[in-house]
Amino acid sequence: MPGIAGIISRKPAPENSHLVDAMVETMRHERFYLTGAFAAGEHGVAAGWVAQENSFAAGQIFRNEQKDLVLIFCGECFVPAETKSSLKQKGHRFSDTGGDYLIHLYKERGEKFFAELNGLFSALLIDRRQRKVFLFNDRYGMERIYWHETADAFYFASEAKALLRVLPELREFDPEGVAHFLAYGSTLGGRTLFRGISLLPGGSLWKFSDGECAREKYFSPAAWESQPVLDSEDFQSKFSETFNKILPRYFASESQIGLSLTAGLDTRMIMACRPATEPMPVCYTFDGAQTTTLDARLAARVAQACGLEHHILRIGSDFFSNFAAHADRTIFISDGYFGAIGAHEIYLNRLARALTPVRLGGAFGGEILREVSTFKPRRLAADFVRPDFLKSVDDCARQFATSRGHRVTAAAFKEIPWNIFGSPVICRSQLNFRTPYLDNEIVALAYQMPEELRRSPQLALRVVHDHNASLGRIPTDMGYAGEASGLSAAARRVFCKVTFKLDYLFVEGLPSRLSPLDPLFKTCASALGIQGLHKYLLYRSWFRHELAAYVRDTMAGCQQTESPFWNSTFLARMVQDHIAGRGNYVQEINTVLTLDAVERLLFRELPK
């Protein structure tokens, strides 16, 4: 995955460059990645980077004219056009779409520069004039920086495995991190799955100088929480103005833009307000092997109404025949934060890259604007977790269930970077991933949303209707269409919501105690024509049929090893019951497959 890695040593250490080379090589997952390295011996710095071809960070290392400022960067930034114009008026030279303008912006702004950055990024900046080194990341912590400190040096990298590669003594699980993982499917706060490895908090600005590190933050969400709430009309007007202002930033690209299009409201707003660009974007929607979901059918209608090309990218038979490789690669690239049931992401995003290397979509719009949330305890089977470890899992679930705070802060600074990290990181391994819904101006404005607009489609429907009424007449997958009202509109919404829930239950499966009813439920869903209407990721069924041999064989190996986390004697019965349809254990199976692969790929098989 694109990223940065490095070592900041308190004393000269010539071997550090060799170690950084190994760290960078560990993060080089694709042939289309570019890599590089840099050393500043006078500051004890050895660092490297990985970037995709023709991406925002591909032209690094970024230096100013005097070469006394050096920036190593991962991710993208989206600043107002006037910011770049101002820099050019002052004589700075840089490309129009790359990241080389950033070092000139720092030269002009000094340390005010960090708070002006807008995007998802992590970076290392060396200021030789002040003899300072800055390690920093985006406000939300979406571009992760894993770190470990020894008596002599500070190690950091965008992927935990890069640290594990050169610090093999860290190759063991952190019990508290695993407790988080069992409770929520992710680790929370600065905790990771790995003992001795932590995460840099979002909005960090860590300053290294003369062997000391000042751990500061350039941003806190408290600055946004103190804003006044607007009334409904003022908020909707301001949101429409802001959204149209910031959206062109995300369409600026040397490569053709790929629109990851769904039938939902968030991509519909993007389509309604889409700026005119050349070449025109290409649209695509992910779907299953055979049936075409309502999502794909409606997305095709939206693309057609906008005069854009649309593709349905499907899961093929090779996904199942090579599933073990897809699962291992997903778990390896994501450091275990996306498991076996996320293997489709790397498969589908590779298909998307064949169309265009830039993916723009509506990710996180629901979380930021409508309080959509998947951040909740998983409640694994009672017999699955070892009794002596169960208290740690329960304590974690209780602790974070009662500590959400402000709704937008909880979404932008906790749920998205902690709990929804896996999918974007896999996407970024293949594509340049963009979403306007984490733009600083959009998130800041979300804090001013009045109560009556929360959890409501009203805002999105108005934006679509005001900017492209024809798109407003195409219903969403939840049945919303323009300003339609009355009995028929209400009936359509009820129908869509009910079928969505029923299809969800068919795909995800009934609770284990009701699993014997699955055949009857499947028959009813098929007769009503709702099977596969909304969902195409059928891991519950796949683990029983297409992937049953993979699950059975892999889990058999896990049963032979005593685990400190799960009850190994329960695994055999769990797998048999799931495959036979006597239980629904998708999450439990995924947990074992994922953590077992982490232990194998990142602890035992990673080179030393």
Coordinates of C-alpha atoms in Angstrom, one line a residue:
M1 CA 0.0 0.0 0.0
P2 CA 1.3 3.5 -0.6
G3 CA 2.9 4.9 2.5
I4 CA 6.0 6.1 4.3
A5 CA 8.4 4.5 6.7
G6 CA 11.5 5.6 8.6
I7 CA 13.8 5.7 11.6
I8 CA 14.7 8.7 13.6
S9 CA 17.8 7.9 15.6
R10 CA 19.2 9.6 18.6
K11 CA 22.7 8.8 17.5
P12 CA 24.4 8.1 14.1
A13 CA 23.4 4.7 12.8
P14 CA 24.5 4.0 9.2
E15 CA 22.6 0.7 9.2
N16 CA 19.3 2.5 9.4
S17 CA 19.1 3.1 5.6
H18 CA 19.4 -0.7 5.1
L19 CA 16.6 -1.2 7.6
V20 CA 14.4 1.4 5.9
D21 CA 14.9 -0.3 2.5
A22 CA 13.6 -3.5 4.1
M23 CA 10.6 -1.6 5.5
V24 CA 9.8 -0.1 2.2
E25 CA 10.1 -3.4 0.3
T26 CA 7.6 -4.9 2.8
M27 CA 5.0 -2.3 1.7
R28 CA 5.6 -2.8 -2.0
H29 CA 2.7 -5.0 -2.9
E30 CA 2.2 -4.2 -6.6
R31 CA 4.4 -3.7 -9.6
F32 CA 2.9 -0.3 -10.4
Y33 CA 4.2 1.1 -7.1
L34 CA 7.0 3.5 -7.1
T35 CA 9.5 3.6 -4.2
G36 CA 12.3 5.9 -2.9
A37 CA 14.5 6.6 0.0
F38 CA 16.1 9.6 1.7
A39 CA 18.6 10.1 4.5
A40 CA 19.5 13.2 6.6
G41 CA 22.3 12.0 8.7
E42 CA 22.7 15.3 10.6
H43 CA 19.1 14.8 11.9
G44 CA 19.4 11.0 12.4
V45 CA 16.7 10.4 9.8
A46 CA 16.5 7.6 7.3
A47 CA 13.1 7.4 5.5
G48 CA 11.4 5.9 2.5
W49 CA 8.2 6.0 0.6
V50 CA 5.8 4.0 -1.6
A51 CA 3.4 5.6 -4.1
Q52 CA 1.3 4.7 -7.0
E53 CA 2.2 5.8 -10.5
N54 CA 0.8 9.2 -11.6
S55 CA -0.5 9.8 -8.1
F56 CA -0.4 13.0 -6.0
A57 CA 2.8 11.7 -4.2
A58 CA 4.5 10.1 -7.2
G59 CA 6.8 13.0 -7.9
Q60 CA 8.5 13.0 -4.5
I61 CA 10.8 13.6 -2.8
F62 CA 9.5 17.2 -2.5
R63 CA 12.1 20.0 -1.9
N64 CA 12.1 23.7 -2.0
E65 CA 14.3 25.8 -4.3
Q66 CA 17.1 25.9 -1.7
K67 CA 16.8 22.2 -0.9
D68 CA 16.8 22.9 2.8
L69 CA 13.2 21.7 3.2
V70 CA 12.4 18.1 2.4
L71 CA 8.9 16.4 2.4
I72 CA 8.2 12.7 2.2
F73 CA 4.4 12.3 1.7
C74 CA 1.6 9.7 1.4
G75 CA -2.0 10.5 0.4
E76 CA -3.6 13.5 -1.1
C77 CA -4.4 17.1 -0.2
F78 CA -7.1 19.3 -1.6
V79 CA -6.6 23.0 -1.1
P80 CA -8.4 25.9 -2.7
A81 CA -7.2 26.9 -6.2
E82 CA -6.4 30.4 -4.9
T83 CA -3.8 28.9 -2.5
K84 CA -1.8 27.5 -5.4
S85 CA -2.3 30.7 -7.4
S86 CA -0.8 32.7 -4.5
L87 CA 2.2 30.5 -4.4
K88 CA 2.9 30.9 -8.1
Q89 CA 2.5 34.6 -7.9
K90 CA 5.3 34.5 -5.3
G91 CA 7.6 32.7 -7.8
H92 CA 7.2 29.1 -6.7
R93 CA 7.2 26.5 -9.4
F94 CA 5.3 23.2 -9.1
S95 CA 2.9 21.0 -11.1
D96 CA -0.8 21.6 -11.2
T97 CA -1.9 18.2 -9.9
G98 CA 1.0 16.8 -7.9
G99 CA 2.0 17.3 -4.3
D100 CA 5.1 19.4 -4.9
Y101 CA 3.4 22.6 -4.0
L102 CA 3.1 21.5 -0.3
I103 CA 6.8 22.2 0.5
H104 CA 6.4 25.7 -0.9
L105 CA 3.3 26.2 1.2
Y106 CA 5.2 25.3 4.3
K107 CA 8.0 27.7 3.4
E108 CA 5.4 30.5 3.2
R109 CA 3.2 29.6 6.2
G110 CA 5.7 28.0 8.6
E111 CA 4.0 25.8 11.2
K112 CA 0.6 27.3 10.4
F113 CA 0.9 25.1 7.3
F114 CA -0.2 21.9 9.1
A115 CA -3.6 23.2 10.1
E116 CA -4.3 24.3 6.5
L117 CA -3.9 20.8 5.1
N118 CA -7.1 19.2 3.8
G119 CA -7.2 15.6 2.8
L120 CA -6.1 12.1 4.0
F121 CA -2.3 11.9 4.4
S122 CA 0.7 11.1 6.5
A123 CA 4.1 12.7 6.1
L124 CA 7.6 13.5 7.3
L125 CA 9.0 17.0 6.9
I126 CA 12.6 17.9 7.5
D127 CA 13.4 21.6 8.1
R128 CA 17.2 21.9 7.9
R129 CA 17.0 25.6 8.6
Q130 CA 15.5 25.0 12.1
R131 CA 17.1 21.6 12.6
K132 CA 13.6 20.1 13.2
V133 CA 11.8 17.0 11.9
F134 CA 8.0 16.9 11.8
L135 CA 6.0 13.7 11.7
F136 CA 2.3 14.4 11.0
N137 CA -1.0 13.0 9.7
D138 CA -4.5 14.0 8.7
R139 CA -7.0 15.2 11.3
Y140 CA -8.9 11.9 11.4
G141 CA -5.9 9.5 11.4
M142 CA -7.2 7.8 8.3
E143 CA -3.6 7.6 6.8
R144 CA -2.2 5.5 9.7
I145 CA 1.2 5.8 11.2
Y146 CA 2.3 2.9 13.3
W147 CA 5.2 3.6 15.6
H148 CA 7.5 2.0 18.2
E149 CA 10.2 3.6 20.3
T150 CA 13.4 2.1 21.6
A151 CA 16.1 3.6 23.8
D152 CA 18.0 4.7 20.7
A153 CA 15.5 5.3 17.9
F154 CA 11.9 6.0 16.9
Y155 CA 10.5 3.7 14.2
F156 CA 7.4 4.6 12.1
A157 CA 5.6 3.2 9.1
S158 CA 2.2 3.3 7.3
E159 CA 2.0 -0.5 7.8
A160 CA 2.6 -2.4 11.0
K161 CA 4.3 -5.2 9.0
A162 CA 7.1 -2.8 8.1
L163 CA 8.0 -2.5 11.8
L164 CA 7.6 -6.2 12.3
R165 CA 10.0 -6.8 9.4
V166 CA 12.9 -5.0 11.2
L167 CA 11.9 -5.5 14.8
P168 CA 11.1 -9.2 15.0
E169 CA 10.9 -9.0 18.8
L170 CA 7.5 -7.3 18.3
R171 CA 6.0 -10.3 16.5
E172 CA 3.3 -11.2 19.0
F173 CA -0.3 -10.2 19.6
D174 CA -1.2 -7.5 22.1
P175 CA -3.9 -9.1 24.3
E176 CA -5.9 -5.9 24.8
G177 CA -5.8 -5.2 21.1
V178 CA -7.1 -8.7 20.4
A179 CA -9.9 -8.1 23.0
H180 CA -10.8 -4.9 21.0
F181 CA -10.8 -7.0 17.8
L182 CA -13.0 -9.7 19.2
A183 CA -15.5 -7.1 20.6
Y184 CA -15.7 -4.8 17.6
G185 CA -13.8 -6.3 14.7
S186 CA -11.1 -3.6 15.0
T187 CA -8.8 -2.1 17.5
L188 CA -9.7 1.2 19.1
G189 CA -7.9 4.4 20.1
G190 CA -4.1 4.1 19.7
R191 CA -4.1 0.4 20.3
T192 CA -3.1 -2.1 17.6
L193 CA -3.1 -5.9 17.3
F194 CA 0.7 -5.9 18.0
R195 CA 2.5 -5.7 21.3
G196 CA 4.7 -2.6 21.5
I197 CA 3.2 -1.0 18.4
S198 CA 0.9 2.1 18.7
L199 CA -0.9 4.4 16.3
L200 CA -0.2 8.1 16.0
P201 CA -3.4 10.0 16.9
G202 CA -5.2 11.9 14.2
G203 CA -4.1 15.5 13.8
S204 CA -0.7 14.8 15.3
L205 CA 2.4 17.0 14.9
W206 CA 5.4 15.3 16.5
K207 CA 8.5 17.4 16.5
F208 CA 12.0 15.8 16.7
S209 CA 14.9 18.1 17.6
D210 CA 18.3 17.4 19.3
G211 CA 17.2 13.9 20.3
E212 CA 13.9 15.0 21.9
C213 CA 10.3 14.5 20.7
A214 CA 7.6 17.0 21.4
R215 CA 4.3 15.2 20.9
E216 CA 1.8 17.9 19.9
K217 CA -1.5 18.2 18.0
Y218 CA -2.2 20.8 15.3
F219 CA -5.9 20.1 15.5
S220 CA -8.6 18.9 18.0
P221 CA -12.3 18.3 17.1
A222 CA -13.2 20.6 20.1
A223 CA -12.5 23.5 17.7
W224 CA -15.5 22.3 15.6
E225 CA -17.7 21.2 18.4
S226 CA -18.0 24.8 19.7
Q227 CA -19.7 26.1 16.5
P228 CA -23.3 27.2 16.8
V229 CA -26.1 25.0 15.3
L230 CA -27.8 26.6 12.3
D231 CA -31.5 26.5 11.6
S232 CA -32.7 24.1 8.9
E233 CA -33.0 26.5 6.0
D234 CA -29.6 28.2 6.6
F235 CA -27.9 24.9 7.0
Q236 CA -29.2 23.4 3.8
S237 CA -28.3 26.6 1.9
K238 CA -24.8 26.6 3.3
F239 CA -24.3 22.9 2.7
S240 CA -25.3 23.2 -0.9
E241 CA -22.9 26.2 -1.4
T242 CA -20.0 24.4 0.4
F243 CA -20.5 21.1 -1.4
N244 CA -20.5 22.7 -4.8
K245 CA -17.4 24.7 -3.9
I246 CA -15.3 21.8 -2.7
L247 CA -16.4 19.1 -5.2
P248 CA -14.2 20.3 -8.1
R249 CA -11.1 19.6 -6.0
Y250 CA -11.9 15.9 -6.1
F251 CA -12.4 15.8 -9.9
A252 CA -9.0 17.4 -10.6
S253 CA -6.8 14.7 -12.0
E254 CA -4.3 13.9 -14.7
S255 CA -6.1 10.5 -15.0
Q256 CA -9.7 9.9 -15.9
I257 CA -11.9 9.8 -12.8
G258 CA -13.7 6.6 -11.9
L259 CA -17.0 7.2 -10.1
S260 CA -17.8 4.3 -7.8
L261 CA -21.6 4.7 -8.3
T262 CA -24.4 3.3 -6.1
A263 CA -28.1 3.8 -5.9
G264 CA -27.7 5.7 -2.6
L265 CA -27.9 9.4 -1.7
D266 CA -24.2 10.1 -1.3
T267 CA -23.1 9.3 -4.8
R268 CA -26.3 10.8 -6.1
M269 CA -25.3 14.2 -4.6
I270 CA -21.9 13.9 -6.3
M271 CA -23.6 13.2 -9.6
A272 CA -26.0 16.0 -9.3
C273 CA -23.3 18.6 -8.5
R274 CA -20.6 17.1 -10.7
P275 CA -18.4 19.7 -12.4
A276 CA -17.8 19.6 -16.1
T277 CA -14.5 17.8 -16.7
E278 CA -12.5 16.4 -19.6
P279 CA -12.2 13.5 -20.0
M280 CA -15.6 12.7 -18.7
P281 CA -15.7 10.3 -15.7
V282 CA -16.4 6.6 -16.1
C283 CA -18.9 5.0 -13.7
Y284 CA -18.9 1.5 -12.3
T285 CA -20.8 -0.5 -9.7
F286 CA -19.7 -3.6 -7.9
D287 CA -22.0 -6.6 -8.1
G288 CA -22.3 -10.4 -7.6
A289 CA -21.5 -13.2 -10.0
Q290 CA -25.0 -13.7 -11.5
T291 CA -27.9 -11.6 -10.4
T292 CA -28.0 -7.8 -10.8
T293 CA -28.8 -5.9 -7.6
L294 CA -31.2 -3.0 -7.4
D295 CA -28.1 -0.9 -6.6
A296 CA -26.5 -1.7 -9.9
R297 CA -29.7 -1.3 -11.9
L298 CA -30.4 2.2 -10.4
A299 CA -26.8 3.3 -10.7
A300 CA -26.9 2.5 -14.4
R301 CA -30.0 4.7 -14.8
V302 CA -28.2 7.5 -13.0
A303 CA -25.1 7.2 -15.2
Q304 CA -27.3 7.1 -18.3
A305 CA -29.2 10.2 -17.2
C306 CA -25.8 12.0 -16.9
G307 CA -24.6 10.7 -20.3
L308 CA -21.8 8.7 -18.7
E309 CA -20.5 5.3 -19.4
H310 CA -21.4 2.7 -16.8
H311 CA -19.9 -0.8 -16.0
I312 CA -21.0 -3.5 -13.7
L313 CA -17.9 -5.2 -12.2
R314 CA -18.7 -8.7 -11.1
I315 CA -17.3 -11.3 -8.8
G316 CA -16.2 -14.2 -11.1
S317 CA -15.5 -17.9 -10.6
D318 CA -11.8 -17.2 -10.2
F319 CA -12.6 -15.4 -7.0
F320 CA -13.7 -18.7 -5.4
S321 CA -11.0 -20.8 -7.0
N322 CA -8.3 -18.4 -5.8
F323 CA -10.0 -17.4 -2.5
A324 CA -7.2 -18.5 -0.2
A325 CA -4.8 -16.2 -2.1
H326 CA -7.2 -13.3 -2.1
A327 CA -7.9 -13.7 1.7
D328 CA -4.2 -14.0 2.6
R329 CA -3.4 -10.9 0.5
T330 CA -6.2 -8.9 2.0
I331 CA -5.2 -9.8 5.6
F332 CA -1.5 -9.2 4.8
I333 CA -2.0 -5.8 3.2
S334 CA -4.4 -4.6 5.9
D335 CA -2.3 -5.9 8.8
G336 CA -5.3 -8.0 9.8
Y337 CA -7.7 -5.1 9.9
F338 CA -9.7 -6.5 7.0
G339 CA -10.3 -10.2 7.2
A340 CA -11.3 -13.1 5.0
I341 CA -14.8 -11.8 4.5
G342 CA -13.2 -8.6 3.0
A343 CA -11.4 -10.6 0.3
H344 CA -13.8 -9.3 -2.4
E345 CA -12.5 -5.7 -2.0
I346 CA -9.0 -6.4 -3.4
Y347 CA -10.6 -8.5 -6.2
L348 CA -13.1 -5.8 -7.3
N349 CA -10.8 -2.8 -6.9
R350 CA -8.3 -4.5 -9.2
L351 CA -11.1 -4.6 -11.8
A352 CA -11.8 -1.0 -11.2
R353 CA -8.2 -0.1 -11.7
A354 CA -8.3 -1.6 -15.1
L355 CA -10.8 1.2 -16.0
T356 CA -9.0 4.1 -14.2
P357 CA -6.6 4.5 -11.3
V358 CA -8.7 7.1 -9.4
R359 CA -11.8 6.1 -7.5
L360 CA -14.2 8.8 -6.3
G361 CA -17.2 7.7 -4.3
G362 CA -19.6 8.6 -1.6
A363 CA -17.8 6.8 1.3
F364 CA -18.6 8.1 4.8
G365 CA -21.4 10.4 3.7
G366 CA -23.9 8.5 5.7
E367 CA -21.7 8.5 8.8
I368 CA -21.0 12.2 8.6
L369 CA -24.4 13.6 7.5
R370 CA -27.0 11.1 8.7
E371 CA -25.7 9.3 11.7
V372 CA -25.4 6.0 9.9
S373 CA -23.3 3.7 12.2
T374 CA -22.0 0.1 12.1
F375 CA -19.9 0.7 15.2
K376 CA -21.4 -1.8 17.7
P377 CA -20.2 -4.9 19.6
R378 CA -20.2 -8.1 17.5
R379 CA -21.5 -10.4 20.3
L380 CA -19.6 -13.5 19.2
A381 CA -21.0 -16.9 20.3
A382 CA -20.7 -17.4 24.1
D383 CA -18.6 -20.6 23.8
F384 CA -16.3 -19.1 21.2
V385 CA -14.1 -16.9 23.5
R386 CA -12.0 -18.6 26.2
P387 CA -13.6 -18.0 29.6
D388 CA -10.4 -16.5 31.0
F389 CA -10.3 -14.0 28.1
L390 CA -14.0 -13.2 27.9
K391 CA -13.9 -10.5 30.7
S392 CA -11.4 -8.5 28.6
V393 CA -13.7 -8.6 25.6
D394 CA -16.8 -7.7 27.6
D395 CA -14.9 -4.8 29.4
C396 CA -13.9 -3.4 26.0
A397 CA -17.4 -3.6 24.7
R398 CA -18.8 -1.8 27.7
Q399 CA -16.1 0.9 27.7
F400 CA -16.5 2.1 24.2
A401 CA -20.3 1.7 24.1
T402 CA -20.5 4.5 26.6
S403 CA -17.8 6.9 25.3
R404 CA -19.1 8.2 22.0
G405 CA -19.3 11.9 22.7
H406 CA -20.4 14.3 20.0
R407 CA -22.1 12.4 17.1
V408 CA -19.9 13.9 14.4
T409 CA -16.7 13.5 16.4
A410 CA -17.7 9.9 17.1
A411 CA -18.1 9.3 13.4
A412 CA -15.2 11.2 11.9
F413 CA -12.6 10.7 14.6
K414 CA -13.5 7.3 16.0
E415 CA -15.8 5.1 13.9
I416 CA -14.4 5.8 10.5
P417 CA -10.6 5.7 11.2
W418 CA -11.0 2.8 13.8
N419 CA -13.9 0.6 12.6
I420 CA -14.2 1.3 8.8
F421 CA -10.4 1.5 8.2
G422 CA -10.1 -1.9 6.5
S423 CA -12.1 -1.3 3.3
P424 CA -10.4 2.0 2.4
V425 CA -6.9 0.6 3.0
I426 CA -7.5 -2.3 0.6
C427 CA -9.0 0.1 -1.9
R428 CA -5.9 2.4 -1.6
S429 CA -3.6 -0.6 -2.3
Q430 CA -5.1 -0.6 -5.9
L431 CA -6.5 2.9 -6.5
N432 CA -6.2 6.5 -5.5
F433 CA -9.2 6.6 -3.1
R434 CA -11.2 9.9 -2.8
T435 CA -14.3 11.0 -1.0
P436 CA -15.6 14.5 -0.6
Y437 CA -17.3 13.6 2.7
L438 CA -14.1 13.9 4.8
D439 CA -13.3 17.3 3.3
N440 CA -12.5 19.6 6.2
E441 CA -15.2 22.1 5.2
I442 CA -17.9 19.4 4.9
V443 CA -17.0 17.8 8.3
A444 CA -16.8 21.2 10.0
L445 CA -20.2 22.2 8.7
A446 CA -21.7 18.9 9.8
Y447 CA -21.3 20.0 13.4
Q448 CA -23.8 22.8 12.7
M449 CA -26.6 20.5 11.4
P450 CA -29.9 21.0 13.2
E451 CA -31.5 18.1 15.0
E452 CA -34.4 17.8 12.5
L453 CA -32.0 17.0 9.6
R454 CA -30.1 14.3 11.4
R455 CA -30.9 10.7 10.3
S456 CA -33.0 12.2 7.5
P457 CA -32.7 12.1 3.7
Q458 CA -34.1 15.6 3.4
L459 CA -30.7 17.4 3.0
A460 CA -29.5 15.0 0.3
L461 CA -32.8 15.0 -1.6
R462 CA -32.9 18.7 -1.7
V463 CA -29.3 19.0 -3.1
V464 CA -30.1 16.5 -5.8
H465 CA -33.4 18.1 -6.7
D466 CA -32.0 21.6 -6.8
H467 CA -29.0 20.7 -9.0
N468 CA -30.3 17.9 -11.3
A469 CA -34.1 17.3 -11.1
S470 CA -33.9 14.4 -13.5
L471 CA -31.7 12.5 -11.0
G472 CA -34.1 13.3 -8.3
R473 CA -36.8 11.4 -10.1
I474 CA -34.8 8.2 -10.1
P475 CA -35.5 6.4 -6.8
T476 CA -32.7 5.4 -4.5
D477 CA -32.4 1.8 -3.2
M478 CA -34.4 2.9 -0.2
G479 CA -37.2 4.2 -2.3
Y480 CA -36.5 7.9 -2.0
A481 CA -37.2 10.0 -5.1
G482 CA -37.1 13.8 -5.3
E483 CA -39.8 15.5 -3.3
A484 CA -42.3 12.8 -3.9
S485 CA -44.9 12.4 -1.2
G486 CA -48.2 10.7 -0.6
L487 CA -49.4 7.2 -0.2
S488 CA -47.6 5.7 -3.2
A489 CA -44.2 7.3 -2.3
A490 CA -44.6 6.1 1.3
A491 CA -45.5 2.6 0.1
R492 CA -42.5 2.5 -2.1
R493 CA -40.2 3.4 0.7
V494 CA -41.8 0.8 3.0
F495 CA -41.4 -1.8 0.3
C496 CA -37.7 -1.0 -0.2
K497 CA -36.9 -1.0 3.5
V498 CA -38.7 -4.2 4.1
T499 CA -37.1 -6.0 1.2
F500 CA -33.7 -4.6 2.2
K501 CA -34.1 -6.0 5.7
L502 CA -35.3 -9.4 4.4
D503 CA -32.5 -9.6 1.9
Y504 CA -30.1 -8.7 4.7
L505 CA -31.4 -11.5 6.8
F506 CA -31.1 -13.9 3.9
V507 CA -27.6 -12.9 3.2
E508 CA -26.3 -12.5 6.7
G509 CA -28.4 -15.3 8.0
L510 CA -30.7 -15.7 11.0
P511 CA -29.2 -16.0 14.5
S512 CA -27.7 -19.4 15.2
R513 CA -30.6 -20.5 17.3
L514 CA -32.9 -19.9 14.3
S515 CA -30.6 -21.2 11.6
P516 CA -32.8 -24.4 11.0
L517 CA -35.4 -22.0 9.6
D518 CA -33.0 -20.7 6.9
P519 CA -34.3 -23.1 4.1
L520 CA -37.9 -21.9 4.7
F521 CA -36.7 -18.3 4.7
K522 CA -34.7 -18.8 1.5
T523 CA -37.8 -20.3 -0.2
C524 CA -39.9 -17.3 0.8
A525 CA -37.3 -14.8 -0.3
S526 CA -37.0 -16.5 -3.7
A527 CA -40.7 -16.7 -4.2
L528 CA -41.1 -13.0 -3.4
G529 CA -38.3 -12.0 -5.8
I530 CA -36.2 -10.3 -3.1
Q531 CA -33.3 -12.8 -2.9
G532 CA -30.3 -10.9 -4.1
L533 CA -32.2 -7.7 -4.6
H534 CA -29.9 -5.6 -2.4
K535 CA -27.0 -7.8 -1.3
Y536 CA -24.4 -9.7 -3.4
L537 CA -21.8 -10.6 -0.7
L538 CA -23.0 -14.0 0.3
Y539 CA -20.2 -15.2 2.7
R540 CA -22.6 -17.1 4.9
S541 CA -23.7 -19.2 1.9
W542 CA -20.2 -19.2 0.4
F543 CA -18.7 -20.6 3.6
R544 CA -21.3 -23.5 3.4
H545 CA -20.9 -24.2 -0.3
E546 CA -18.3 -22.7 -2.7
L547 CA -15.7 -22.1 0.1
A548 CA -16.6 -24.9 2.4
A549 CA -13.5 -26.9 1.7
Y550 CA -11.3 -23.8 2.3
V551 CA -13.0 -23.2 5.6
R552 CA -12.9 -26.8 6.7
D553 CA -9.2 -27.3 5.9
T554 CA -8.0 -24.0 7.3
M555 CA -10.0 -24.3 10.5
A556 CA -8.8 -27.8 11.0
G557 CA -5.2 -26.5 11.3
C558 CA -6.4 -23.9 13.8
Q559 CA -8.0 -26.5 15.9
Q560 CA -4.7 -28.3 16.4
T561 CA -3.2 -25.2 18.1
E562 CA -4.1 -24.1 21.6
S563 CA -5.2 -20.4 21.4
P564 CA -5.1 -18.0 24.3
F565 CA -8.2 -16.2 22.8
W566 CA -10.7 -18.7 21.6
N567 CA -11.9 -22.1 22.6
S568 CA -10.1 -24.5 20.2
T569 CA -12.4 -27.4 21.1
F570 CA -15.4 -25.4 20.0
L571 CA -14.1 -24.8 16.5
A572 CA -14.7 -28.2 15.1
R573 CA -18.4 -28.2 16.1
M574 CA -18.8 -24.6 15.0
V575 CA -17.5 -25.3 11.5
Q576 CA -19.6 -28.4 11.2
D577 CA -22.8 -26.7 12.4
H578 CA -22.2 -23.7 10.0
I579 CA -21.6 -25.8 6.9
A580 CA -24.5 -28.1 7.7
G581 CA -26.8 -25.1 8.3
R582 CA -27.3 -25.7 12.0
G583 CA -25.8 -22.4 13.0
N584 CA -24.5 -19.1 11.7
Y585 CA -20.9 -18.5 12.6
V586 CA -19.6 -16.2 9.8
Q587 CA -18.1 -13.7 12.3
E588 CA -16.5 -16.4 14.4
I589 CA -15.0 -18.2 11.4
N590 CA -13.8 -14.9 10.0
T591 CA -12.1 -14.0 13.3
V592 CA -10.2 -17.3 13.5
L593 CA -9.2 -17.2 9.8
T594 CA -8.0 -13.6 10.1
L595 CA -6.0 -13.9 13.3
D596 CA -4.5 -17.2 12.3
A597 CA -3.4 -15.6 9.0
V598 CA -1.8 -12.7 10.9
E599 CA 0.2 -15.1 13.0
R600 CA 1.3 -17.0 10.0
L601 CA 2.0 -14.2 7.5
L602 CA 3.2 -11.4 9.8
F603 CA 4.9 -13.4 12.6
R604 CA 6.3 -16.6 11.2
E605 CA 6.7 -16.1 7.4
L606 CA 7.7 -12.4 7.3
P607 CA 11.5 -12.3 6.5
K608 CA 13.9 -11.2 9.2

